[in-house]
Amino acid sequence: MAEEMMNNKQIILKHYVEGYPKESDMEFKNSIIKLNVPEGSNVVVLKNLYLSCDPYMRSRMKNLEDSYVESFTPGYPITGCGVAKVLKSGDSNFQEGDLVWGMIGWEEYSIVTPIQSFLFKIHDKNVPLSYYTGILEYHFTWYLNYVTFISIHAPVGPRWMPGITAYVGFYEVCSPKKGETVFVSAASGAVGQLVGQFAKMLGCYVVGSAGTKQKVDMLKSKFGFDEAFNYKEEQDLDAALKRYFSDGIDIYFDNVGGKMFDAVLVNMKLHGRIAMCGMISQYNLKKTEGVHNLLCLIAKRICMKGFIVSDHFHLYPKYLEMIIPQIKGGNIVYVEDIAEGLENAPKALVGLFYGRNVGKQVVMVSRE
Amino acid sequence: MAEEMMNNKQIILKHYVEGYPKESDMEFKNSIIKLNVPEGSNVVVLKNLYLSCDPYMRSRMKNLEDSYVESFTPGYPITGCGVAKVLKSGDSNFQEGDLVWGMIGWEEYSIVTPIQSFLFKIHDKNVPLSYYTGILEYHFTWYLNYVTFISIHAPVGPRWMPGITAYVGFYEVCSPKKGETVFVSAASGAVGQLVGQFAKMLGCYVVGSAGTKQKVDMLKSKFGFDEAFNYKEEQDLDAALKRYFSDGIDIYFDNVGGKMFDAVLVNMKLHGRIAMCGMISQYNLKKTEGVHNLLCLIAKRICMKGFIVSDHFHLYPKYLEMIIPQIKGGNIVYVEDIAEGLENAPKALVGLFYGRNVGKQVVMVSRE
């Protein structure tokens, strides 16, 4: 490929966002890019294939002053985890044609420095490439660097490695035992669907909540949850939980926070455990909802733990060893919601906060 | 002592209580008691000496339906932990003149069944007798039975064993390390004053909050806290905490809940630990205050644990072995607020919820 000037469509963040993000906070824009590696440079020219949409990205749409969180820059493309193909490389670790994942721009082509973008080469291509934005995504170096600086001050923890997050959050944080009762909120999402399947594999009784009939059906038919309910159709979340957990909940894997969290607290069993993975119901509120039932933690001796997966990076090999055969054998399924075309990326991202995605939200920019 | 009819002054709960308890919710009343042990009975006749006033007693003033919590019975004396002298005994384990502690009535004399009242004989009399309502109080059987049934449904956990509670909460729940920063709320109270002293013994930096100048002074001068502040004089609790913890808090020992809890969350360090011991600021509210900053638990990977000391009863011998020499050697001090006379018991109990007590609140009914 010669040194060519190319059109490069991009998704630009127009300004910092308050409240729920809107598609109009972003702009689909044409720019020009020169697809070359300057003499002596170690940059890599990428053709972007898949982009990941994740709840944590909401925090980056704010102007976070006095914080080490990397806000997006208004006027520039949104960035996030993605899968790409190497067109040209000034770095000897990457060759033309390599498939990679890492931090890329929301655009057709990106020119990146591998270390700054935490590029990682994809070796196993016998699974859908998009899985590298979700169930299989992980990168040691990236996390060790990025999370260390982001997480201290971040109002929300990084969320862009759903597979290992589900694994670590369930097995390490929840200390689950066979036969225990498990509740998962946002259960059809990128993380929740895996937590439910892991819990079933272990012999737990598993109930999930989601926000549409389609998702609720999928929880039972696709992921094997014992029970599932649509939280939007429940007048009384406490009563809904009592319907499915007459003896209480041993483990709550919380992805939503807020009212559901409060309802769960009064339904926990003695010595229950709560893994706090995320609070998507709260990210767009100016002031988060108050949680009123924390007294339950005392009477029931509950252990509640916030976690970020980077603290458990040593488990990644063990996770891969477990998950890849399960995926190939069809024992673990992973549902993605793939929006076709970069122009649909803003809608896909915004949709996360209204629960429009069914499974892990991905944007397909280009097939390989 | 012959079979005699005696006047027996009592503190009666007049009715169930809503909101803050008032002295007028209780009545100081004369009754008549026959101080004898019926032939063949195993009851014990007690002359009551000291009564314990504890925050958990607030929950027993409610009519807790559908609950295994033992509410007080309106029209009858309040009951609680106390120290007494045996006048007559139908139980071979107790002799006339023995000093005991256990569950007794708020009255001058009680006739009890030792097992039902979990009576425990006092052997070591080289410490103030009143300490058996606080720093030294514990009873295996009593706890194993009582806590098991109360704690599942109790809106507040049992709170009537301050010494071992402080020990277990600090050493077991907080996993403290030398040099860490520790914050204790209600720091001059029955539990807090000990937590602070344990933390100092371990080489931690310790700050406490309390609600009067007298208490704040005492935290530094008497208990050796590094710093202390009056939370009632702070417009901005967040700013107050930042003044004393410029690098954040490793360990928070929470006795109060509510607004202080929320302010602490944003000041916690990465991998911080929170022991949830009680929430006295919330017990009298119809609806507890909402806690808004739980997202901090995720970004900072905080472990928050409610605990009840009965789960750790095996540590009691170790605790006694540690604490008794420390008390006798003057390294650990324990401040009690002793109200003189049964007639002052309602005022003492009500005062707890206004922070009027300075140290562990006790009522002296009679000296030995």
GROMACS .gro file of C-alpha atoms in nm, chain A residues 30-328:
model
  299
   30ASN     CA    1  -1.498   1.300   0.780
   31SER     CA    2  -1.129   1.369   0.811
   32ILE     CA    3  -0.821   1.290   0.607
   33ILE     CA    4  -0.544   1.059   0.720
   34LYS     CA    5  -0.206   0.981   0.569
   35LEU     CA    6  -0.156   0.608   0.602
   36ASN     CA    7   0.218   0.594   0.637
   37VAL     CA    8   0.488   0.521   0.891
   38PRO     CA    9   0.741   0.806   0.893
   39GLU     CA   10   1.105   0.703   0.858
   40GLY     CA   11   1.239   0.586   1.195
   41SER     CA   12   0.900   0.592   1.370
   42ASN     CA   13   0.761   0.293   1.554
   43VAL     CA   14   0.398   0.375   1.494
   44VAL     CA   15   0.155   0.120   1.358
   45VAL     CA   16  -0.117   0.198   1.103
   46LEU     CA   17  -0.441   0.021   1.187
   47LYS     CA   18  -0.759  -0.053   1.003
   48ASN     CA   19  -1.018  -0.072   1.278
   49LEU     CA   20  -1.260  -0.364   1.280
   50TYR     CA   21  -1.452  -0.383   1.608
   51LEU     CA   22  -1.510  -0.127   1.884
   52SER     CA   23  -1.621  -0.203   2.237
   53CYS     CA   24  -1.901  -0.005   2.405
   54ASP     CA   25  -1.875  -0.020   2.781
   55PRO     CA   26  -2.052   0.151   3.071
   56TYR     CA   27  -1.724   0.285   3.216
   57MET     CA   28  -1.695   0.511   2.909
   58ARG     CA   29  -1.962   0.733   3.058
   59SER     CA   30  -1.717   0.869   3.313
   60ARG     CA   31  -1.473   0.966   3.040
   61MET     CA   32  -1.737   1.193   2.885
   62LYS     CA   33  -1.709   1.420   3.189
   63ASN     CA   34  -1.452   1.686   3.252
   64LEU     CA   35  -1.287   1.526   3.548
   65GLU     CA   36  -1.080   1.799   3.708
   66ASP     CA   37  -0.824   1.720   3.974
   67SER     CA   38  -0.833   1.363   3.869
   68TYR     CA   39  -0.606   1.123   3.692
   69VAL     CA   40  -0.893   0.978   3.494
   70GLU     CA   41  -0.840   1.028   3.127
   71SER     CA   42  -1.142   1.220   3.007
   72PHE     CA   43  -1.214   1.208   2.635
   73THR     CA   44  -1.104   1.527   2.462
   74PRO     CA   45  -1.386   1.729   2.306
   75GLY     CA   46  -1.320   1.779   1.936
   76TYR     CA   47  -1.131   1.450   1.911
   77PRO     CA   48  -1.242   1.093   1.846
   78ILE     CA   49  -1.367   0.881   2.130
   79THR     CA   50  -1.124   0.606   2.224
   80GLY     CA   51  -1.178   0.263   2.364
   81CYS     CA   52  -1.094  -0.100   2.339
   82GLY     CA   53  -1.110  -0.241   1.988
   83VAL     CA   54  -0.988  -0.500   1.742
   84ALA     CA   55  -0.791  -0.389   1.435
   85LYS     CA   56  -0.577  -0.512   1.150
   86VAL     CA   57  -0.221  -0.388   1.100
   87LEU     CA   58  -0.178  -0.215   0.762
   88LYS     CA   59   0.175  -0.092   0.818
   89SER     CA   60   0.414  -0.121   1.107
   90GLY     CA   61   0.721   0.061   1.228
   91ASP     CA   62   0.739  -0.175   1.526
   92SER     CA   63   0.914  -0.507   1.477
   93ASN     CA   64   0.666  -0.680   1.705
   94PHE     CA   65   0.386  -0.620   1.457
   95GLN     CA   66   0.363  -0.712   1.092
   96GLU     CA   67   0.130  -0.613   0.814
   97GLY     CA   68  -0.176  -0.835   0.836
   98ASP     CA   69  -0.154  -0.897   1.208
   99LEU     CA   70  -0.476  -0.881   1.402
  100VAL     CA   71  -0.446  -0.687   1.725
  101TRP     CA   72  -0.650  -0.545   2.004
  102GLY     CA   73  -0.587  -0.248   2.229
  103MET     CA   74  -0.693   0.113   2.279
  104ILE     CA   75  -0.794   0.259   1.945
  105GLY     CA   76  -0.991   0.553   1.817
  106TRP     CA   77  -1.353   0.548   1.709
  107GLU     CA   78  -1.256   0.592   1.348
  108GLU     CA   79  -1.184   0.386   1.038
  109TYR     CA   80  -0.808   0.411   1.064
  110SER     CA   81  -0.582   0.485   1.358
  111ILE     CA   82  -0.212   0.550   1.378
  112VAL     CA   83  -0.089   0.448   1.719
  113THR     CA   84   0.222   0.377   1.919
  114PRO     CA   85   0.189   0.014   2.030
  115ILE     CA   86   0.300   0.076   2.389
  116GLN     CA   87   0.079   0.379   2.442
  117SER     CA   88  -0.217   0.196   2.293
  118PHE     CA   89  -0.134  -0.126   2.473
  119LEU     CA   90  -0.158  -0.323   2.148
  120PHE     CA   91  -0.178  -0.695   2.187
  121LYS     CA   92  -0.147  -0.948   1.906
  122ILE     CA   93  -0.431  -1.193   1.851
  123HIS     CA   94  -0.313  -1.550   1.810
  124ASP     CA   95  -0.620  -1.766   1.846
  125LYS     CA   96  -0.850  -1.687   1.554
  126ASN     CA   97  -1.083  -1.982   1.601
  127VAL     CA   98  -1.326  -1.767   1.794
  128PRO     CA   99  -1.511  -1.460   1.667
  129LEU     CA  100  -1.274  -1.163   1.649
  130SER     CA  101  -1.524  -0.946   1.832
  131TYR     CA  102  -1.476  -1.167   2.139
  132TYR     CA  103  -1.149  -0.983   2.189
  133THR     CA  104  -1.350  -0.681   2.300
  134GLY     CA  105  -1.526  -0.886   2.564
  135ILE     CA  106  -1.503  -1.241   2.680
  136LEU     CA  107  -1.139  -1.288   2.583
  137GLU     CA  108  -1.008  -0.939   2.628
  138TYR     CA  109  -0.720  -0.879   2.860
  139HIS     CA  110  -0.380  -0.724   2.852
  140PHE     CA  111  -0.135  -0.736   3.138
  141THR     CA  112   0.078  -0.436   3.057
  142TRP     CA  113  -0.214  -0.226   2.962
  143TYR     CA  114  -0.392  -0.295   3.281
  144LEU     CA  115  -0.098  -0.270   3.507
  145ASN     CA  116  -0.031   0.076   3.375
  146TYR     CA  117  -0.368   0.209   3.293
  147VAL     CA  118  -0.569   0.086   3.584
  148THR     CA  119  -0.313   0.190   3.839
  149PHE     CA  120  -0.346   0.549   3.746
  150ILE     CA  121  -0.713   0.558   3.662
  151SER     CA  122  -0.867   0.367   3.941
  152ILE     CA  123  -0.764   0.569   4.241
  153HIS     CA  124  -0.963   0.868   4.136
  154ALA     CA  125  -1.213   0.726   3.898
  155PRO     CA  126  -1.575   0.760   4.003
  156VAL     CA  127  -1.638   0.434   3.823
  157GLY     CA  128  -1.398   0.149   3.787
  158PRO     CA  129  -1.276   0.037   3.447
  159ARG     CA  130  -1.520  -0.201   3.291
  160TRP     CA  131  -1.372  -0.306   2.966
  161MET     CA  132  -1.268  -0.660   3.024
  162PRO     CA  133  -1.595  -0.838   3.087
  163GLY     CA  134  -1.481  -1.200   3.066
  164ILE     CA  135  -1.208  -1.196   3.326
  165THR     CA  136  -1.414  -0.950   3.532
  166ALA     CA  137  -1.695  -1.202   3.559
  167TYR     CA  138  -1.448  -1.478   3.642
  168VAL     CA  139  -1.258  -1.289   3.910
  169GLY     CA  140  -1.567  -1.122   4.055
  170PHE     CA  141  -1.752  -1.449   4.091
  171TYR     CA  142  -1.481  -1.694   4.191
  172GLU     CA  143  -1.250  -1.466   4.389
  173VAL     CA  144  -1.470  -1.196   4.537
  174CYS     CA  145  -1.786  -1.399   4.603
  175SER     CA  146  -1.622  -1.719   4.740
  176PRO     CA  147  -1.909  -1.926   4.598
  177LYS     CA  148  -2.002  -2.275   4.709
  178LYS     CA  149  -2.207  -2.539   4.534
  179GLY     CA  150  -2.574  -2.509   4.614
  180GLU     CA  151  -2.565  -2.144   4.712
  181THR     CA  152  -2.822  -1.895   4.586
  182VAL     CA  153  -2.693  -1.630   4.347
  183PHE     CA  154  -2.855  -1.315   4.215
  184VAL     CA  155  -2.712  -1.123   3.918
  185SER     CA  156  -2.840  -0.784   3.803
  186ALA     CA  157  -2.795  -0.659   3.445
  187ALA     CA  158  -2.770  -1.031   3.393
  188SER     CA  159  -2.776  -1.040   3.014
  189GLY     CA  160  -2.496  -0.785   2.985
  190ALA     CA  161  -2.134  -0.840   2.896
  191VAL     CA  162  -2.040  -0.949   3.248
  192GLY     CA  163  -2.370  -1.075   3.391
  193GLN     CA  164  -2.431  -1.345   3.132
  194LEU     CA  165  -2.097  -1.503   3.219
  195VAL     CA  166  -2.142  -1.475   3.595
  196GLY     CA  167  -2.470  -1.663   3.561
  197GLN     CA  168  -2.312  -1.937   3.354
  198PHE     CA  169  -2.017  -1.973   3.592
  199ALA     CA  170  -2.259  -2.000   3.885
  200LYS     CA  171  -2.460  -2.268   3.708
  201MET     CA  172  -2.142  -2.462   3.625
  202LEU     CA  173  -2.066  -2.466   3.997
  203GLY     CA  174  -2.411  -2.597   4.088
  204CYS     CA  175  -2.564  -2.281   4.228
  205TYR     CA  176  -2.925  -2.167   4.203
  206VAL     CA  177  -2.911  -1.857   3.984
  207VAL     CA  178  -3.161  -1.580   3.922
  208GLY     CA  179  -3.103  -1.281   3.697
  209SER     CA  180  -3.276  -0.952   3.635
  210ALA     CA  181  -3.289  -0.762   3.309
  211GLY     CA  182  -3.499  -0.488   3.154
  212THR     CA  183  -3.685  -0.646   2.859
  213LYS     CA  184  -3.884  -0.961   2.794
  214GLN     CA  185  -3.634  -1.064   2.527
  215LYS     CA  186  -3.346  -1.046   2.770
  216VAL     CA  187  -3.536  -1.224   3.045
  217ASP     CA  188  -3.623  -1.505   2.806
  218MET     CA  189  -3.262  -1.527   2.696
  219LEU     CA  190  -3.140  -1.559   3.053
  220LYS     CA  191  -3.331  -1.881   3.094
  221SER     CA  192  -3.321  -2.023   2.741
  222LYS     CA  193  -2.971  -1.927   2.638
  223PHE     CA  194  -2.766  -1.892   2.955
  224GLY     CA  195  -2.942  -2.148   3.173
  225PHE     CA  196  -3.044  -1.923   3.462
  226ASP     CA  197  -3.294  -2.099   3.690
  227GLU     CA  198  -3.519  -1.795   3.702
  228ALA     CA  199  -3.524  -1.444   3.561
  229PHE     CA  200  -3.742  -1.137   3.590
  230ASN     CA  201  -3.791  -0.799   3.427
  231TYR     CA  202  -3.714  -0.542   3.694
  232LYS     CA  203  -3.903  -0.274   3.502
  233GLU     CA  204  -4.226  -0.467   3.544
  234GLU     CA  205  -4.191  -0.508   3.918
  235GLN     CA  206  -4.370  -0.258   4.139
  236ASP     CA  207  -4.183  -0.390   4.439
  237LEU     CA  208  -3.830  -0.520   4.392
  238ASP     CA  209  -3.823  -0.657   4.746
  239ALA     CA  210  -4.129  -0.869   4.672
  240ALA     CA  211  -3.981  -0.985   4.342
  241LEU     CA  212  -3.664  -1.103   4.514
  242LYS     CA  213  -3.864  -1.279   4.786
  243ARG     CA  214  -4.054  -1.464   4.512
  244TYR     CA  215  -3.735  -1.619   4.382
  245PHE     CA  216  -3.534  -1.635   4.704
  246SER     CA  217  -3.768  -1.748   4.979
  247ASP     CA  218  -3.467  -1.833   5.197
  248GLY     CA  219  -3.254  -1.538   5.092
  249ILE     CA  220  -2.954  -1.466   4.872
  250ASP     CA  221  -2.606  -1.596   4.946
  251ILE     CA  222  -2.430  -1.405   4.669
  252TYR     CA  223  -2.522  -1.085   4.490
  253PHE     CA  224  -2.321  -0.984   4.186
  254ASP     CA  225  -2.410  -0.618   4.152
  255ASN     CA  226  -2.386  -0.445   3.817
  256VAL     CA  227  -2.647  -0.176   3.872
  257GLY     CA  228  -2.647  -0.022   4.223
  258GLY     CA  229  -2.935   0.202   4.331
  259LYS     CA  230  -3.283   0.073   4.415
  260MET     CA  231  -3.203  -0.286   4.325
  261PHE     CA  232  -2.904  -0.279   4.556
  262ASP     CA  233  -3.123  -0.157   4.841
  263ALA     CA  234  -3.382  -0.427   4.777
  264VAL     CA  235  -3.116  -0.697   4.767
  265LEU     CA  236  -2.968  -0.591   5.103
  266VAL     CA  237  -3.284  -0.684   5.292
  267ASN     CA  238  -3.296  -1.020   5.113
  268MET     CA  239  -2.940  -1.129   5.179
  269LYS     CA  240  -2.870  -1.433   5.392
  270LEU     CA  241  -2.650  -1.440   5.699
  271HIS     CA  242  -2.283  -1.422   5.595
  272GLY     CA  243  -2.378  -1.327   5.239
  273ARG     CA  244  -2.130  -1.178   4.997
  274ILE     CA  245  -2.173  -0.890   4.756
  275ALA     CA  246  -1.937  -0.828   4.466
  276MET     CA  247  -1.963  -0.468   4.354
  277CYS     CA  248  -1.877  -0.468   3.989
  278GLY     CA  249  -2.055  -0.159   3.860
  279MET     CA  250  -2.354   0.069   3.909
  280ILE     CA  251  -2.489   0.147   3.566
  281SER     CA  252  -2.816   0.281   3.710
  282GLN     CA  253  -2.620   0.562   3.877
  283TYR     CA  254  -2.367   0.680   3.619
  284ASN     CA  255  -2.585   0.943   3.457
  285LEU     CA  256  -2.734   1.091   3.772
  286LYS     CA  257  -2.610   1.423   3.903
  287LYS     CA  258  -2.642   1.281   4.253
  288THR     CA  259  -2.654   0.909   4.301
  289GLU     CA  260  -2.957   0.759   4.470
  290GLY     CA  261  -2.920   0.703   4.842
  291VAL     CA  262  -2.885   0.349   4.969
  292HIS     CA  263  -3.086   0.307   5.287
  293ASN     CA  264  -3.048  -0.051   5.401
  294LEU     CA  265  -2.681  -0.073   5.492
  295LEU     CA  266  -2.776  -0.168   5.847
  296CYS     CA  267  -2.848  -0.512   5.705
  297LEU     CA  268  -2.476  -0.555   5.654
  298ILE     CA  269  -2.428  -0.558   6.029
  299ALA     CA  270  -2.715  -0.780   6.139
  300LYS     CA  271  -2.634  -1.027   5.861
  301ARG     CA  272  -2.255  -1.000   5.877
  302ILE     CA  273  -2.230  -0.934   5.507
  303CYS     CA  274  -1.904  -0.879   5.328
  304MET     CA  275  -1.930  -0.630   5.044
  305LYS     CA  276  -1.636  -0.576   4.819
  306GLY     CA  277  -1.564  -0.346   4.532
  307PHE     CA  278  -1.314  -0.491   4.290
  308ILE     CA  279  -1.116  -0.412   3.980
  309VAL     CA  280  -0.991  -0.702   3.784
  310SER     CA  281  -0.635  -0.575   3.748
  311ASP     CA  282  -0.572  -0.677   4.108
  312HIS     CA  283  -0.617  -1.035   3.996
  313PHE     CA  284  -0.424  -1.034   3.669
  314HIS     CA  285  -0.227  -1.341   3.772
  315LEU     CA  286  -0.545  -1.542   3.717
  316TYR     CA  287  -0.567  -1.463   3.346
  317PRO     CA  288  -0.383  -1.776   3.226
  318LYS     CA  289  -0.604  -1.990   3.449
  319TYR     CA  290  -0.909  -1.811   3.314
  320LEU     CA  291  -0.809  -1.867   2.951
  321GLU     CA  292  -0.735  -2.231   3.022
  322MET     CA  293  -1.088  -2.268   3.158
  323ILE     CA  294  -1.282  -2.050   2.916
  324ILE     CA  295  -1.149  -2.133   2.570
  325PRO     CA  296  -1.240  -2.505   2.580
  326GLN     CA  297  -1.578  -2.410   2.728
  327ILE     CA  298  -1.645  -2.169   2.443
  328LYS     CA  299  -1.529  -2.414   2.177
   0.00000   0.00000   0.00000
